[in-house]
XYZ file of C-alpha atoms in Angstrom:
771
model
C 0.016 0.024 0.088
C 0.861 3.361 -1.010
C 1.467 6.439 1.263
C -1.317 7.735 -0.518
C -3.348 4.879 -0.180
C -2.589 4.749 3.606
C -3.738 8.388 4.179
C -6.763 7.906 2.231
C -7.643 4.820 4.022
C -7.106 6.521 7.347
C -9.352 9.429 6.413
C -12.006 7.247 5.563
C -11.991 5.041 8.512
C -11.674 7.984 10.717
C -14.860 9.819 8.832
C -16.831 6.528 9.498
C -15.997 6.294 13.187
C -16.660 9.959 13.432
C -20.085 10.539 11.358
C -21.575 7.178 10.962
C -24.413 6.329 13.519
C -26.434 3.029 14.224
C -29.410 2.862 11.999
C -28.311 5.460 9.236
C -26.526 2.826 7.126
C -28.392 -0.501 7.347
C -26.676 -3.674 8.105
C -23.140 -2.386 7.021
C -23.494 0.083 9.958
C -24.509 -2.935 12.414
C -21.257 -4.701 10.991
C -19.004 -1.662 11.725
C -20.433 -1.318 15.121
C -20.056 -5.103 15.993
C -16.416 -5.078 14.709
C -15.519 -1.952 16.809
C -11.941 -3.603 17.890
C -11.079 -4.376 14.239
C -11.967 -0.636 13.410
C -9.943 0.390 16.486
C -6.846 -1.411 14.955
C -7.275 -0.245 11.781
C -7.662 3.264 13.186
C -4.276 2.593 14.828
C -2.435 1.000 11.812
C -3.579 3.970 9.492
C -2.546 6.401 12.133
C 0.801 4.937 12.347
C 1.147 5.273 8.521
C 0.059 8.466 8.421
C 2.492 9.866 11.082
C 5.502 7.568 10.327
C 8.490 8.371 8.589
C 7.383 6.682 5.773
C 4.540 8.890 5.173
C 6.638 12.007 4.154
C 5.909 12.961 0.846
C 8.054 14.957 -0.861
C 6.570 15.576 -4.226
C 6.281 18.863 -5.366
C 2.952 20.760 -3.698
C 3.064 18.508 -0.386
C 4.330 19.027 2.860
C 5.527 16.251 4.837
C 2.685 15.117 7.511
C 5.498 14.271 10.370
C 4.296 17.240 12.559
C 1.088 17.518 11.235
C -1.320 18.993 14.040
C -4.894 20.732 14.301
C -5.228 23.079 11.370
C -5.783 26.727 12.504
C -9.073 27.645 10.642
C -12.393 28.982 11.133
C -14.150 26.027 9.694
C -15.380 23.438 12.253
C -14.085 19.764 12.326
C -16.397 17.168 12.247
C -15.966 16.438 15.911
C -17.108 19.943 16.379
C -19.969 19.666 13.980
C -21.136 16.377 16.466
C -20.415 18.175 19.590
C -19.642 21.827 18.992
C -19.139 22.422 22.743
C -16.368 19.875 23.163
C -14.805 19.945 19.815
C -12.262 22.848 19.812
C -8.771 23.061 21.516
C -8.530 25.357 24.286
C -5.218 27.266 25.257
C -3.096 25.367 22.664
C -3.976 21.991 24.072
C -4.016 19.237 21.591
C -7.268 18.628 19.584
C -8.710 15.473 20.064
C -12.001 13.824 18.216
C -15.298 14.203 20.227
C -17.128 10.838 21.269
C -20.257 10.599 18.952
C -23.072 10.961 20.908
C -25.809 7.870 20.761
C -28.569 8.601 18.707
C -31.638 9.053 20.612
C -34.176 6.545 20.885
C -31.499 3.893 19.889
C -30.880 0.944 22.208
C -27.547 -0.563 23.132
C -27.174 -3.915 21.585
C -24.574 -5.925 23.387
C -22.736 -2.330 24.173
C -21.746 -2.104 20.214
C -22.288 1.277 20.337
C -20.127 2.074 23.432
C -17.532 0.037 22.129
C -17.868 1.387 18.910
C -17.291 4.804 20.168
C -14.508 3.957 22.611
C -12.793 2.010 19.773
C -13.010 4.536 17.400
C -12.447 7.629 19.222
C -10.555 6.919 22.242
C -6.578 6.186 21.262
C -4.872 4.252 23.725
C -2.115 6.964 24.772
C -2.023 10.503 24.794
C 0.809 10.851 22.293
C -1.316 8.873 19.723
C -4.308 11.036 19.949
C -2.197 14.126 19.560
C -1.117 12.307 16.193
C -4.649 11.945 14.900
C -5.071 14.159 12.026
C -8.400 16.402 11.710
C -9.215 16.832 8.575
C -10.796 20.287 7.406
C -14.488 19.878 6.294
C -13.547 21.949 3.191
C -10.387 19.402 2.723
C -12.632 16.031 3.181
C -15.393 17.532 1.264
C -13.001 18.190 -2.033
C -11.189 14.638 -1.373
C -14.723 13.275 -1.103
C -15.879 14.656 -4.319
C -12.622 13.455 -6.133
C -13.039 9.832 -5.300
C -15.708 7.300 -6.922
C -18.408 6.403 -4.800
C -17.973 2.709 -3.076
C -20.273 0.184 -1.519
C -18.696 0.520 1.860
C -20.918 2.671 3.982
C -22.808 4.523 1.022
C -25.588 2.298 -0.036
C -28.312 3.408 2.710
C -27.545 7.215 1.709
C -28.622 6.374 -1.837
C -31.571 4.517 -0.754
C -32.466 7.678 1.251
C -31.838 10.015 -1.352
C -34.073 7.958 -3.653
C -37.037 8.097 -0.808
C -37.318 11.636 -0.071
C -38.802 13.207 -3.871
C -41.495 10.558 -3.612
C -42.452 11.511 0.020
C -42.282 15.088 -0.799
C -44.592 14.598 -4.167
C -47.052 12.668 -1.701
C -47.252 15.429 0.678
C -47.455 18.122 -1.912
C -50.569 16.016 -3.495
C -52.070 15.615 -0.182
C -51.963 19.301 0.774
C -53.080 20.206 -2.565
C -55.846 17.958 -2.459
C -56.885 19.161 0.901
C -56.456 22.918 -0.464
C -58.664 22.410 -3.227
C -61.210 20.660 -1.219
C -61.321 23.317 1.105
C -61.589 26.047 -1.919
C -64.468 24.003 -2.863
C -66.289 24.079 0.401
C -66.161 27.821 1.001
C -66.968 28.679 -2.831
C -70.401 29.368 -1.728
C -69.783 31.111 1.538
C -68.786 34.561 2.799
C -65.456 34.908 4.880
C -66.174 35.126 8.306
C -65.898 38.551 9.911
C -66.497 40.297 6.250
C -68.305 43.556 6.664
C -69.917 45.332 3.582
C -71.685 48.583 3.710
C -71.640 48.192 7.628
C -73.607 44.974 7.818
C -71.779 41.690 8.837
C -72.122 39.208 6.224
C -69.489 36.255 7.575
C -70.792 32.756 7.111
C -73.774 33.571 5.166
C -73.923 31.844 1.609
C -74.090 33.718 -1.578
C -78.010 34.078 -1.817
C -78.553 34.766 1.922
C -75.819 37.516 2.001
C -77.114 39.059 -1.244
C -80.749 39.362 0.318
C -79.708 40.513 3.632
C -77.274 43.165 1.846
C -80.141 44.345 -0.187
C -82.671 44.720 2.592
C -80.179 46.513 4.706
C -78.786 48.944 2.192
C -82.402 49.836 1.216
C -83.403 50.883 4.865
C -80.025 52.830 5.273
C -80.436 54.827 1.718
C -83.383 56.205 3.164
C -81.831 57.605 6.281
C -80.937 61.072 6.626
C -77.010 61.142 6.862
C -75.260 64.351 8.142
C -72.392 66.057 6.376
C -70.205 69.208 7.307
C -67.964 70.926 5.006
C -64.483 71.622 6.315
C -61.377 73.833 4.682
C -58.356 71.602 3.018
C -56.010 73.474 5.759
C -54.017 75.053 2.898
C -54.742 78.589 4.455
C -53.815 80.122 7.529
C -57.850 79.967 8.850
C -59.726 77.278 10.626
C -58.438 73.650 11.192
C -61.064 71.103 11.639
C -61.301 69.650 14.915
C -60.492 65.675 14.955
C -63.261 63.508 15.814
C -63.265 62.004 19.223
C -62.643 58.089 19.316
C -66.043 56.003 19.712
C -66.593 54.705 23.390
C -67.461 51.362 24.142
C -65.975 47.949 23.423
C -63.557 47.930 20.712
C -64.477 44.370 19.338
C -68.155 45.588 18.778
C -67.338 46.376 15.291
C -65.412 43.187 14.535
C -67.713 40.628 15.974
C -67.056 37.139 14.342
C -70.008 35.405 14.112
C -70.574 31.357 13.654
C -71.198 30.052 10.159
C -74.381 30.588 8.467
C -75.250 33.394 11.094
C -74.621 37.075 10.601
C -74.955 39.985 13.523
C -74.770 43.667 12.707
C -72.296 44.946 14.876
C -73.049 48.842 13.853
C -76.910 48.194 13.877
C -77.110 48.965 10.009
C -80.364 50.912 8.808
C -80.582 52.563 12.036
C -81.084 56.410 11.618
C -78.052 58.674 12.175
C -79.036 61.468 14.273
C -78.299 64.912 12.974
C -75.341 66.673 14.915
C -73.338 69.746 14.974
C -69.510 69.588 14.695
C -66.855 72.034 14.628
C -65.567 72.933 10.900
C -63.056 75.196 11.992
C -60.812 76.086 15.058
C -62.214 76.677 18.859
C -62.405 80.437 18.109
C -65.009 80.225 15.291
C -68.492 79.215 15.741
C -69.695 75.794 15.219
C -71.112 74.954 11.770
C -74.373 73.023 11.738
C -74.186 69.660 9.722
C -76.196 69.612 6.410
C -78.586 66.559 6.224
C -78.948 64.560 2.793
C -80.585 61.608 1.799
C -78.598 59.263 -0.194
C -81.940 57.970 -1.606
C -82.484 61.595 -3.117
C -79.813 60.604 -5.812
C -80.830 56.854 -5.913
C -77.780 55.650 -4.131
C -77.932 51.710 -4.286
C -75.692 48.777 -3.892
C -75.525 46.154 -6.599
C -75.748 43.257 -4.136
C -74.912 40.356 -6.708
C -71.739 42.066 -8.107
C -70.595 42.971 -4.598
C -71.134 39.639 -3.005
C -69.499 37.716 -6.258
C -66.374 39.729 -5.412
C -66.327 37.709 -2.070
C -67.893 34.119 -3.010
C -67.056 31.565 -5.574
C -64.568 29.148 -6.230
C -61.143 30.419 -5.903
C -57.781 29.424 -5.561
C -56.444 32.671 -4.197
C -54.499 32.253 -1.057
C -55.641 35.465 -0.014
C -59.343 34.132 -0.109
C -58.506 30.872 1.569
C -56.724 32.563 4.079
C -59.815 35.018 4.827
C -61.974 31.848 5.341
C -59.485 30.658 7.976
C -58.387 34.077 9.704
C -61.477 36.151 9.016
C -62.504 38.624 6.069
C -62.098 42.619 6.220
C -64.016 45.200 5.176
C -65.328 45.081 1.548
C -66.137 47.889 -0.700
C -69.514 47.569 -2.052
C -70.161 48.100 -5.910
C -72.686 51.233 -5.791
C -74.991 52.297 -8.606
C -76.383 56.012 -8.446
C -78.160 58.930 -10.527
C -75.351 61.235 -11.782
C -77.736 64.103 -12.087
C -79.433 63.755 -8.849
C -76.096 63.551 -7.270
C -74.951 66.520 -8.963
C -78.151 68.183 -7.971
C -77.463 67.341 -4.036
C -73.541 68.226 -4.311
C -74.664 71.426 -5.878
C -77.245 72.093 -2.663
C -74.686 71.348 -0.222
C -72.391 74.224 -1.956
C -75.096 76.646 -1.865
C -75.214 76.091 1.728
C -71.440 75.768 2.613
C -69.933 78.220 0.056
C -68.853 81.335 1.271
C -66.561 84.402 0.019
C -63.690 85.378 2.601
C -64.637 88.319 4.974
C -61.863 90.675 6.094
C -61.488 91.216 9.765
C -63.264 94.371 10.983
C -62.445 97.174 13.472
C -64.820 99.261 14.596
C -65.918 101.081 18.127
C -68.125 100.430 20.015
C -68.923 103.636 22.165
C -65.129 104.201 23.054
C -64.241 100.440 23.068
C -62.341 99.389 19.929
C -63.984 95.917 18.960
C -62.576 93.216 16.606
C -64.686 91.131 14.275
C -62.491 87.974 13.343
C -61.852 87.240 9.771
C -63.197 84.208 8.048
C -61.671 81.919 5.795
C -63.580 81.399 2.352
C -64.831 78.242 1.734
C -65.753 76.717 -1.940
C -66.731 72.836 -1.830
C -64.860 70.630 -3.829
C -67.673 68.944 -5.911
C -65.420 66.107 -7.457
C -64.514 64.905 -3.740
C -67.800 65.459 -2.214
C -69.545 63.170 -5.286
C -66.986 60.552 -4.239
C -67.818 60.664 -1.032
C -71.584 60.757 -0.990
C -71.038 57.467 -3.521
C -68.485 55.511 -1.454
C -68.261 56.621 1.900
C -71.897 57.671 3.015
C -73.188 54.337 3.990
C -69.818 53.166 5.971
C -68.130 56.141 7.284
C -69.043 57.427 10.963
C -71.277 60.684 10.509
C -71.005 63.450 10.249
C -69.124 63.086 7.047
C -66.550 65.966 6.433
C -66.398 67.189 2.897
C -63.267 69.097 1.817
C -63.695 72.528 0.422
C -60.701 74.707 -0.734
C -60.131 77.691 1.534
C -59.571 81.508 0.491
C -57.754 83.824 2.433
C -59.159 87.168 3.150
C -57.249 90.439 2.441
C -57.475 91.391 6.300
C -56.428 88.990 8.771
C -57.439 88.780 12.392
C -53.929 89.615 13.232
C -53.954 92.915 11.186
C -57.218 93.918 12.909
C -55.787 93.315 16.187
C -52.307 95.103 15.376
C -54.275 98.054 14.237
C -56.425 97.770 17.577
C -53.201 98.068 19.494
C -51.343 100.331 17.775
C -54.134 102.969 16.339
C -57.454 102.401 17.823
C -56.643 102.421 21.300
C -54.055 105.425 21.138
C -56.954 107.795 19.510
C -59.301 107.196 22.534
C -56.654 107.656 24.817
C -57.987 110.780 26.822
C -59.076 114.017 25.523
C -57.374 115.658 22.428
C -56.607 119.333 22.843
C -57.686 121.399 19.553
C -55.848 125.010 19.448
C -57.426 127.695 17.183
C -55.481 130.949 17.293
C -55.485 131.855 21.254
C -58.369 129.822 21.583
C -58.633 126.178 22.500
C -61.312 123.062 22.841
C -61.107 119.563 23.705
C -62.328 116.617 21.556
C -63.562 113.813 24.070
C -62.815 110.087 23.172
C -66.463 109.965 22.391
C -66.440 112.244 19.856
C -63.082 110.741 18.472
C -64.762 107.125 18.335
C -67.632 108.688 16.632
C -65.681 110.116 13.376
C -63.213 107.481 13.227
C -63.583 104.539 10.960
C -61.130 101.896 9.400
C -60.380 101.312 5.780
C -59.316 98.418 3.939
C -55.667 99.002 2.511
C -55.765 96.110 -0.168
C -52.437 96.576 -1.333
C -50.602 96.252 2.376
C -53.353 94.264 3.885
C -53.974 96.647 6.682
C -56.413 98.677 8.366
C -56.095 102.507 8.167
C -57.812 104.940 10.039
C -60.065 107.112 8.495
C -61.084 110.312 10.511
C -64.397 112.449 9.455
C -62.878 115.976 9.384
C -66.269 117.611 8.611
C -67.834 115.808 12.083
C -65.003 117.267 13.926
C -64.641 120.561 12.560
C -68.604 121.169 13.165
C -67.449 119.961 17.089
C -65.026 122.483 17.212
C -66.916 125.263 15.302
C -69.580 125.175 17.773
C -67.289 125.031 20.724
C -65.352 128.166 19.419
C -68.392 130.273 17.963
C -66.413 133.468 18.404
C -63.579 132.471 16.483
C -65.169 130.007 13.996
C -68.549 131.787 12.336
C -70.311 129.491 9.721
C -71.164 131.405 6.291
C -74.492 132.417 5.689
C -76.277 131.023 2.493
C -77.602 133.385 -0.139
C -81.439 133.759 -0.384
C -84.020 134.030 -2.701
C -87.009 135.959 -1.665
C -90.215 137.430 -3.806
C -90.473 141.142 -2.621
C -94.020 142.552 -2.867
C -95.301 139.278 -4.273
C -93.842 140.800 -7.898
C -89.882 140.740 -7.767
C -87.203 137.912 -6.829
C -84.375 139.365 -4.970
C -81.202 137.683 -3.948
C -80.147 137.902 -0.624
C -76.023 137.660 -0.919
C -74.312 134.987 0.873
C -71.385 135.594 3.689
C -68.403 133.757 4.126
C -67.245 132.580 7.401
C -64.292 131.445 9.229
C -63.692 128.018 9.904
C -61.046 125.221 9.811
C -59.989 122.713 7.090
C -61.895 119.363 7.589
C -59.125 117.699 5.648
C -56.245 119.185 7.804
C -58.080 119.023 11.110
C -58.322 114.631 10.309
C -54.588 114.851 9.559
C -53.676 116.133 12.548
C -55.873 113.573 14.661
C -54.368 110.767 12.888
C -51.003 111.930 13.781
C -51.890 112.096 17.255
C -52.038 108.438 17.605
C -48.413 108.004 16.884
C -47.469 110.961 19.767
C -47.416 111.317 23.156
C -48.623 114.808 22.799
C -52.571 115.125 22.939
C -52.719 118.798 21.434
C -52.860 119.532 17.759
C -53.054 123.248 16.403
C -54.998 124.290 13.265
C -55.028 127.839 11.427
C -58.573 129.242 10.832
C -59.656 130.414 7.346
C -62.228 131.946 5.549
C -65.038 129.657 4.707
C -67.472 130.599 1.563
C -70.930 129.746 2.353
C -72.651 126.448 1.163
C -74.985 128.221 -1.254
C -73.215 131.459 -2.713
C -74.376 134.324 -4.266
C -73.557 133.130 -7.459
C -75.537 129.672 -6.953
C -78.374 131.881 -6.471
C -77.853 133.698 -9.620
C -77.510 130.748 -11.877
C -81.049 129.254 -10.934
C -82.941 131.466 -12.692
C -85.571 132.581 -10.645
C -87.203 135.143 -12.606
C -90.732 134.892 -13.388
C -94.160 133.374 -12.214
C -94.685 130.020 -13.887
C -98.054 128.964 -12.063
C -100.495 130.355 -9.825
C -103.810 129.728 -8.179
C -105.978 131.317 -5.521
C -108.656 129.647 -3.475
C -111.307 131.495 -1.407
C -111.355 131.581 2.581
C -114.482 130.460 4.144
C -116.000 132.567 7.354
C -113.877 130.407 10.127
C -111.315 132.818 11.390
C -109.602 129.998 13.237
C -109.395 127.776 10.463
C -107.818 131.227 8.608
C -105.369 131.215 11.751
C -103.873 127.976 10.413
C -103.682 129.299 6.895
C -101.776 132.368 7.883
C -99.494 130.510 9.984
C -98.583 127.820 7.056
C -98.442 130.240 4.372
C -95.701 132.003 6.521
C -93.868 128.814 7.156
C -93.613 127.731 3.367
C -93.108 131.078 1.522
C -89.882 131.829 -0.447
C -89.405 128.183 -0.162
C -86.525 126.849 -2.919
C -86.794 124.067 -4.328
C -83.307 123.222 -6.543
C -83.397 121.162 -9.592
C -83.784 117.634 -8.688
C -85.059 118.204 -5.336
C -88.576 117.350 -3.919
C -90.992 119.817 -2.005
C -92.850 118.244 0.600
C -95.615 120.333 2.379
C -95.762 118.326 5.805
C -91.903 118.886 6.117
C -92.096 122.812 5.236
C -94.686 123.193 7.940
C -93.103 121.321 10.553
C -94.964 119.935 13.553
C -98.588 120.591 13.391
C -98.508 121.606 17.075
C -99.670 124.345 19.145
C -96.047 125.416 19.932
C -95.675 125.740 16.295
C -98.491 128.260 16.047
C -101.264 126.026 15.186
C -105.070 125.858 16.473
C -107.594 123.224 16.156
C -110.284 123.612 13.595
C -112.739 121.771 11.380
C -111.692 118.608 9.437
C -113.266 115.614 8.035
C -112.723 112.625 9.868
C -113.729 108.958 8.625
C -116.281 110.681 6.300
C -117.876 113.017 8.932
C -116.812 116.419 10.017
C -115.101 117.046 13.340
C -112.234 118.992 14.513
C -108.448 118.403 14.749
C -105.395 120.673 14.840
C -104.357 122.476 11.948
C -107.640 122.208 10.539
C -108.056 124.112 7.145
C -104.136 123.268 6.062
C -105.619 121.116 3.122
C -106.683 124.411 1.455
C -102.947 125.196 1.520
C -101.980 121.457 0.411
C -104.674 122.409 -2.600
C -103.004 125.494 -3.530
C -99.054 124.059 -3.415
C -100.498 121.159 -5.448
C -101.915 123.463 -7.849
C -99.185 125.505 -8.627
C -96.658 122.308 -9.008
C -99.042 120.432 -11.134
C -99.657 123.250 -13.334
C -96.094 124.063 -13.593
C -95.127 120.876 -15.170
C -93.367 119.618 -11.687
C -93.600 115.579 -11.299
C -96.355 114.687 -9.208
C -94.898 112.592 -6.138
C -97.764 112.064 -3.623
C -101.486 113.500 -3.619
C -104.626 112.617 -2.425
C -108.075 114.782 -3.150
C -110.802 115.168 -0.743
C -113.339 112.315 -0.041
C -115.881 114.925 -0.296
C -116.299 117.505 -3.173
C -115.502 121.347 -1.930
C -116.572 123.736 -4.445
C -114.084 126.315 -3.361
C -111.171 123.731 -4.835
C -110.793 122.871 -8.586
C -112.948 119.686 -9.040
C -110.555 116.836 -9.095
C -107.408 118.820 -8.871
C -107.101 119.201 -5.272
C -105.354 117.659 -2.261
C -105.619 116.994 1.323
C -103.145 116.760 4.371
C -103.178 114.835 7.299
C -99.817 114.792 9.539
C -98.077 111.395 9.615
C -100.560 109.759 7.106
C -101.210 112.145 4.045
C -98.725 114.459 2.209
C -98.645 116.569 -0.867
C -94.901 116.371 -2.730
C -93.665 117.195 -6.096
C -90.520 117.243 -7.424
C -88.561 119.847 -9.461
C -87.943 117.963 -12.742
C -86.495 121.495 -14.439
C -82.849 122.601 -14.905
C -83.963 125.706 -12.958
C -84.770 126.726 -9.194
C -88.194 127.410 -8.032
C -89.429 129.377 -5.245
C -92.991 129.401 -3.885
C -94.588 132.497 -2.906
C -97.661 132.035 -0.737
C -99.876 134.160 1.400
C -103.281 134.873 2.679
C -105.161 138.526 1.623
C -108.285 139.609 0.346
C -110.162 136.499 1.711
C -108.208 134.136 -0.615
C -104.869 131.816 -0.075
C -102.700 133.151 -3.085
C -99.967 130.929 -4.208
C -97.228 131.338 -7.018
C -94.253 129.593 -8.425
C -91.370 131.282 -9.571
C -88.503 130.161 -11.935
C -87.790 130.190 -15.664
C -90.668 128.637 -17.751
C -89.219 125.436 -18.816
C -92.654 123.186 -19.522
C -95.521 123.602 -21.443
C -98.407 122.220 -19.843
C -102.101 121.930 -20.878
C -104.727 120.411 -18.490
C -108.314 119.373 -18.538
C -111.196 117.956 -16.378
C -114.145 116.118 -17.513
C -117.624 116.649 -16.490
C -118.715 114.622 -13.516
C -120.242 111.084 -13.964
C -121.258 108.104 -12.319
C -123.538 109.972 -9.895
C -124.348 108.337 -6.463
C -126.984 109.984 -4.362
C -126.739 110.973 -0.775
C -128.434 108.750 1.973
C -128.397 109.026 5.941
C -125.916 107.730 8.245
C -125.331 107.635 11.898
C -122.329 109.080 13.530
C -121.436 107.679 16.831
C -118.765 110.267 17.877
C -119.290 112.142 20.921
C -118.869 115.176 19.138
C -121.126 114.324 16.136
C -123.104 117.219 14.735
C -126.301 116.639 12.938
C -126.548 117.882 9.330
C -128.762 117.522 6.462
C -128.108 115.845 3.179
C -125.844 117.853 0.453
C -124.551 116.925 -3.110
C -124.407 113.618 -4.692
C -121.176 111.649 -5.223
C -119.510 111.351 -8.572
C -116.419 110.643 -10.471
C -113.944 112.836 -12.761
C -111.016 112.459 -14.668
C -108.181 114.995 -14.537
C -105.915 115.050 -17.551
C -102.333 116.656 -17.856
C -100.027 116.858 -21.027
C -96.399 118.120 -20.211
C -93.744 118.988 -23.191
C -90.998 120.881 -23.997
C -89.792 122.480 -27.077
C -92.603 120.369 -28.529
C -91.465 117.030 -27.105
C -94.215 115.448 -24.729
C -92.729 114.347 -21.340
C -94.594 110.906 -21.161
C -93.384 110.128 -17.739
C -95.170 113.423 -16.226
C -98.109 113.250 -18.526
C -101.209 111.314 -18.145
C -104.799 111.011 -16.305
C -106.002 109.928 -13.241
C -109.986 109.264 -11.955
C -111.339 110.689 -8.655
C -114.501 109.438 -7.283
C -116.120 111.925 -4.481
C -118.464 110.519 -1.812
C -122.054 111.823 -1.757
C -122.745 114.245 1.191
C -124.974 112.400 3.272
C -127.338 113.170 5.856
C -125.898 112.630 9.545
C -127.596 111.674 12.717
C -126.222 111.343 15.860
C -126.119 108.221 17.932
């Protein structure tokens, strides 16, 4: 035997001793164990061959094995593989092969295993043990790969290698058959724990699940659902408040049910109560929820398509796992009417959309108050449509719909800054206004009343605005010796024949703009005194203004006779004195009631005869209807626009038939408007048993009037007057109707607006008896 053959034989024998175990290699292993003593002798011979001097190989690439010891390598030795806790050398001690352990469950037949272990792994001397070569696994594997297979110790391994593919295949077929069988078994069942549109479906067969889903969804879509609209958070405005976690048992929404049963954890179909939620931050008012009903846009669930998505034969591992471990929420297949859905979304948008509103700053008395800004909202209709068709039956209420936010120009922060830096300093005590050598003080109340805050679009700020005219009037009233108002020009009719202009007079005042600027500057200064210089101030209505009005001639006039009631005549004298020389500028309206002022005894009027409720009576200012008739006629005949007038209920022959007017303070007035480019002046007086009235101006309108003959007569009857001041009287004239017409033109062009006709019906003068 050559040295190489001796070394190979020794290696094979050592490997068999270390790795082969009883029962692994059939009868050949039994033989090896029974012949343990022979094995020990073979090992000793092989060891001697390997370690002796003759084993030295001087061929190229080989090194002598005379001093062969445990290789210094990171790879484990065969002994270490068998008993890793015993197989490594410690602190330079010689490595020894570990004793193989007896396989678990094997029996010791005649001490074969123990004899084999002792003979194959326990050399007789320490020197022999130290000289046993330990082959690294890599080298051993390489040599084994290079050697052809032999019958010795290898037939059992071959048989084992031939059996395991069949075993594996059989196991795969068995598992596959069970898997397919399970798929067939579960094909018509909904996976347990499955929830669709808030309805528990676990364990139901296809038909039962479809029927239950349809019934519960029909009930749900007819229940109102609350939605709220909240900003998308892109602006700096309100932030939606997160919903509170639901109280109660967390298992209540995911309760598994036995097969063939379904328990609704969330009571599907129950009404969802309307609620209020915060759609903004805590500083803003709560926003009321908007109630919608899914049935309004024909929302429904295609129960067949929905159930088909979770039942039917399937080899999908996910489907099988759902049957074993429990299903999850399944998105239903929804159907709806697109036009009706669009109408519903539009309705929500109309109720929720809003323009951004600026923060405001104003004075409440002397206290500056900020009204907070509000973010603008525009409903995201596409997202809302998606939510109303996919979330409306499953999401907790109220359902939040997203809206795009729009920032206001003036934020709450900007308003608060103006409050601190401008408003508060403005009313921080009295402000002294010095005019020449005199002065007066503006109180915080007066300053606040004249102040306002305007939006500066470019800067995004609130700027202080001061009403200088208002403050200038306050200062002028406080300093009458220094600041005197101008006197307006007047136009008077002298001797009822000649218009005369009373010239205007300038006054002294302070500039409103200058005073306003000084007041605004004071808010940024600790000095609470401002100084303004008085200047000449022209009258509001100057002499030149009066001349331009062209009052030069009488354009209409009338006179009506007085009665023999002297008290009544007193009222007419007082009334004509109050309105004579009244100037009505172009575009202005003359009101007799306003011109007379309060019809009271303090204002010079007395009580006299009137017609009240169809009966003769007495009241303060009786007889002023005659002045109302005169002033109506000069306006009507002068072409003025008829604004308001009402003839008497009974006809009085001292007035033009149908073309007259009554007056009752607070109820009936007489008004006309100056529709010419010239001023008009009223001149009226009482003289010679008549009330005279003229209208002075420059003639502008050509006016023609006509009154029809009376028609539709109604004869008087007898009526009873229950009033305490009743005066019985006999019957008078009949009632009748007349038509009054007027045409107004200028340079041949008819003024259609002010031309026309009206009818008036007088009541008969009934006989009166007292109750």
